[in-house]
PDB file of C-alpha atoms in Angstrom:
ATOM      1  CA  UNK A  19     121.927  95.972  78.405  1.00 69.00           C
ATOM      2  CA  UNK A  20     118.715  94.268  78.872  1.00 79.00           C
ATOM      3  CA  UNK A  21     115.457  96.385  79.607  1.00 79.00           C
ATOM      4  CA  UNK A  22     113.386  94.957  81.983  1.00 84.00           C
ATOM      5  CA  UNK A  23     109.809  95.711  83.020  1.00 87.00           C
ATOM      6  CA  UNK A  24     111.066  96.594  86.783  1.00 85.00           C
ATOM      7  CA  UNK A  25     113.250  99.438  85.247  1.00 86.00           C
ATOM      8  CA  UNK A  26     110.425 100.664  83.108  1.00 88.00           C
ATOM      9  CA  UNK A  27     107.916 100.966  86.017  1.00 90.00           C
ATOM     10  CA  UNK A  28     111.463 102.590  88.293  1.00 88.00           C
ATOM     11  CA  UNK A  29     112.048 105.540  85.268  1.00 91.00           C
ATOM     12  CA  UNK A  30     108.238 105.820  85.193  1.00 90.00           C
ATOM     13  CA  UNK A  31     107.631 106.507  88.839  1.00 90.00           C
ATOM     14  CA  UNK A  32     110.852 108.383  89.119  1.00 89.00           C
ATOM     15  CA  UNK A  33     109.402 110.819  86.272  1.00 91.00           C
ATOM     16  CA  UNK A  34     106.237 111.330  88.306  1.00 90.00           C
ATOM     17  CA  UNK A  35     107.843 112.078  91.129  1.00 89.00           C
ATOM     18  CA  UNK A  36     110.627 114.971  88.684  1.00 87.00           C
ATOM     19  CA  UNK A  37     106.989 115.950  87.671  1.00 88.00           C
ATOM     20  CA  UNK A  38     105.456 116.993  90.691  1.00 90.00           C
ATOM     21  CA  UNK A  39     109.189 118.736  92.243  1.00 88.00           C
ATOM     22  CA  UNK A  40     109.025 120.639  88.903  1.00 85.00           C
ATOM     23  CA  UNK A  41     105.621 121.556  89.266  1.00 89.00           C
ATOM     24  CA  UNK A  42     106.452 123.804  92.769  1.00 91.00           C
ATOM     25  CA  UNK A  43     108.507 126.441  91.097  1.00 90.00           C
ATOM     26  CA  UNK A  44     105.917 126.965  88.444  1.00 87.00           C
ATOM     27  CA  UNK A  45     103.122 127.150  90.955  1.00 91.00           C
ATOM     28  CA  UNK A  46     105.503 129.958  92.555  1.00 89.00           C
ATOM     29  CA  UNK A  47     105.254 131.616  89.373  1.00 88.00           C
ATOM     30  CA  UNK A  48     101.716 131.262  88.375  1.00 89.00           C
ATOM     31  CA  UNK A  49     101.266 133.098  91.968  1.00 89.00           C
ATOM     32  CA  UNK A  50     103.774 135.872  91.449  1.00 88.00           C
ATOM     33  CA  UNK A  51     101.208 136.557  88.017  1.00 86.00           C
ATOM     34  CA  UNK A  52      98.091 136.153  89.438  1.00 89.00           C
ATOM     35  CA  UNK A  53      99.603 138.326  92.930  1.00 88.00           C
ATOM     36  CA  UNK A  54     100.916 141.139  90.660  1.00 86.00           C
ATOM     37  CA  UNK A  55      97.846 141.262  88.246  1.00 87.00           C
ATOM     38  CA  UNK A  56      95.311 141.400  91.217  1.00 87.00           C
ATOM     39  CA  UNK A  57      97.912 144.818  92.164  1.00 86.00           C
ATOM     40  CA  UNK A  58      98.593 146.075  89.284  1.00 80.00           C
ATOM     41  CA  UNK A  59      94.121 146.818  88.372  1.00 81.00           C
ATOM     42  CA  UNK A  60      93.792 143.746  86.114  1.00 79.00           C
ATOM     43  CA  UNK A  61      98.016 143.982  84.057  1.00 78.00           C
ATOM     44  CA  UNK A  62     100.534 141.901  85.604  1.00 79.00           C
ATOM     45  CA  UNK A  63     103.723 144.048  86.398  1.00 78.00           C
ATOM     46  CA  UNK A  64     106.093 144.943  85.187  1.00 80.00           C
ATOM     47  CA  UNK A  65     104.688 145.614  81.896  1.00 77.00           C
ATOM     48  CA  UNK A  66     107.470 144.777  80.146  1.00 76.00           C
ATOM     49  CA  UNK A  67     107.464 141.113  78.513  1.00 75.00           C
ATOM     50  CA  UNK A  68     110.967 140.059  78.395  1.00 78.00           C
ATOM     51  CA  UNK A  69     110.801 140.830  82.722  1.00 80.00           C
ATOM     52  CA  UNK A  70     107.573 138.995  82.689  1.00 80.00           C
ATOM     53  CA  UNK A  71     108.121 135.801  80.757  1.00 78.00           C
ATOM     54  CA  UNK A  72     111.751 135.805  81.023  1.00 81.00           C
ATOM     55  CA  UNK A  73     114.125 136.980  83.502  1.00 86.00           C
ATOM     56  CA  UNK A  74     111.514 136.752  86.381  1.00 86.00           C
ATOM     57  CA  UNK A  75     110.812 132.706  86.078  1.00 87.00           C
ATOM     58  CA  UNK A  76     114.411 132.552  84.671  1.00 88.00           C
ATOM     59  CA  UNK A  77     115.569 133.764  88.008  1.00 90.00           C
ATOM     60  CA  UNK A  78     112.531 131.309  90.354  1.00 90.00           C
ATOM     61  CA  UNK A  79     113.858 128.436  88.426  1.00 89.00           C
ATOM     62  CA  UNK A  80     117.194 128.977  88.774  1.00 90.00           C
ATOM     63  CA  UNK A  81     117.001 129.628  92.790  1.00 92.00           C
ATOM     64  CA  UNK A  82     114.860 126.718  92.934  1.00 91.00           C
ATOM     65  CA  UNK A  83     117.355 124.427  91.268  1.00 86.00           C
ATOM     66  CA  UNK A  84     120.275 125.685  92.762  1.00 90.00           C
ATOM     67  CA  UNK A  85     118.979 125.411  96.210  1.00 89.00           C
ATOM     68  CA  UNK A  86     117.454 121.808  95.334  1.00 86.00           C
ATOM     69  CA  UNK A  87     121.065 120.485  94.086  1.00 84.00           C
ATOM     70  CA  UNK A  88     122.801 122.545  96.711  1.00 88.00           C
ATOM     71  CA  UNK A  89     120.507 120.758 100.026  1.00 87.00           C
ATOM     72  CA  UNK A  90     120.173 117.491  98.385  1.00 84.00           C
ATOM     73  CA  UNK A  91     123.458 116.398  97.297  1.00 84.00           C
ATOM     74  CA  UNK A  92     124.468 115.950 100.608  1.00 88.00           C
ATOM     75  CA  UNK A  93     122.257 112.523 101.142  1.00 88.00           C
ATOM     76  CA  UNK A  94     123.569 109.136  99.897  1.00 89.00           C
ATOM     77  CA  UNK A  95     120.174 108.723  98.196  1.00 85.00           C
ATOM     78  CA  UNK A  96     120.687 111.525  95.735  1.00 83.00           C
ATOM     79  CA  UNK A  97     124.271 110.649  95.337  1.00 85.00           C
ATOM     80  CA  UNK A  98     123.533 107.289  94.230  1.00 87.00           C
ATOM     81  CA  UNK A  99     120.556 108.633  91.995  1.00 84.00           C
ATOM     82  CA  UNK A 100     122.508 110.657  90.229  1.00 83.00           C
ATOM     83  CA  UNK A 101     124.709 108.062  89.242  1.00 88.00           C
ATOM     84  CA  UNK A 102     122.061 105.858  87.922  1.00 89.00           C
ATOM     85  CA  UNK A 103     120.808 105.971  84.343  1.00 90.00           C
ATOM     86  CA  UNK A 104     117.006 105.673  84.874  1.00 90.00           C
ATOM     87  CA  UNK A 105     117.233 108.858  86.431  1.00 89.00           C
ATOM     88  CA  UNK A 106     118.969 110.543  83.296  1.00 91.00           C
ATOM     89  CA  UNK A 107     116.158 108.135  81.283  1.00 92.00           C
ATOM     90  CA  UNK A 108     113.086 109.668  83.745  1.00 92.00           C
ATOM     91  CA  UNK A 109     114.617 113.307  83.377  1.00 90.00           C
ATOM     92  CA  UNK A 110     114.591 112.960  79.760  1.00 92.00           C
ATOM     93  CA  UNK A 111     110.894 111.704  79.688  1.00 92.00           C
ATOM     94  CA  UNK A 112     109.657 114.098  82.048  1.00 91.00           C
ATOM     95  CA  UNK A 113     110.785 116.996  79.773  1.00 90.00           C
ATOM     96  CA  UNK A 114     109.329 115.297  76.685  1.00 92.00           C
ATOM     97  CA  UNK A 115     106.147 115.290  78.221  1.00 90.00           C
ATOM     98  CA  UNK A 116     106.568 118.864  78.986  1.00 87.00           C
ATOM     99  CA  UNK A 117     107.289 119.792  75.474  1.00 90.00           C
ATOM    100  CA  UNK A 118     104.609 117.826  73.801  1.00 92.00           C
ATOM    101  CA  UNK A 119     102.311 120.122  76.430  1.00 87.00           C
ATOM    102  CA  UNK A 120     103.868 122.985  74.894  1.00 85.00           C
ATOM    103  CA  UNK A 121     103.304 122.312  71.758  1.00 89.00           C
ATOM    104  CA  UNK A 122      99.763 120.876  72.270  1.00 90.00           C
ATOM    105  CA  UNK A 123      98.679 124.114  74.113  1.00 84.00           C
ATOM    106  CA  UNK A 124     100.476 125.948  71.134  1.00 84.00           C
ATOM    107  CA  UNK A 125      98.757 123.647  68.493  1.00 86.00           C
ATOM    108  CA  UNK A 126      95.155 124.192  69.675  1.00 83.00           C
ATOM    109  CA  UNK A 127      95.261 128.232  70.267  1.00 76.00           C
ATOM    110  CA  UNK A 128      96.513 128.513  66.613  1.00 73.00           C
ATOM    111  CA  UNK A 129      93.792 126.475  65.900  1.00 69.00           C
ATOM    112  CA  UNK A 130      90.913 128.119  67.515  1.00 64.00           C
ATOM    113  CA  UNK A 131      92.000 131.490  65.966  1.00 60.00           C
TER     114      UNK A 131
END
């Protein structure tokens, strides 16, 4: 299969736009902790941590997803997407750039301490 510069700028663009729709259910988060700290006198509730950074965005992301696959797999346009490999090839570089955030963010606060 040849690689041409049209499907590099389609995998691109279509990894902006993952980007951004992955961006609202961590904005919905980031609310629900600044919401809950601003209630709970300057300590996010619930106090405990597995709640807080796990079951709690576990469960926004999962909604989120679900109802995203659930409303848009009934147009063509998302039918046909999923069929198509630059899709797979966006989805793939949208979550490496995720990671590589990660581990940046991770990198520099072990380095500052």
């Amino acid at each position: 299969m040849k690689l041409a510069l049209h499907d590099v700028g389609r995998v691109v663009g279509l990894a902006f736009v993952m980007m951004i729709w992955e961006m609202i259910p961590l904005s919905l988060y980031v609310g629900y902790l600044m919401v809950s700290t601003a209630m709970g006198g300057g300590h996010p509730r619930p106090a405990d941590s597995r709640l807080l950074f796990g079951l709690i965005p576990a469960g926004i992301f999962s909604v989120y997803g679900t109802a995203t696959y659930l409303l848009l797999r009934q147009f063509p346009v998302y039918r046909k997407l999923l069929r198509d490999w630059r899709t797979y090839a966006a989805a793939g570089l949208v979550h490496a750039l995720w990671i590589a955030a990660v581990l940046l963010v991770v990198l520099l606060d072990f380095r500052i301490r």
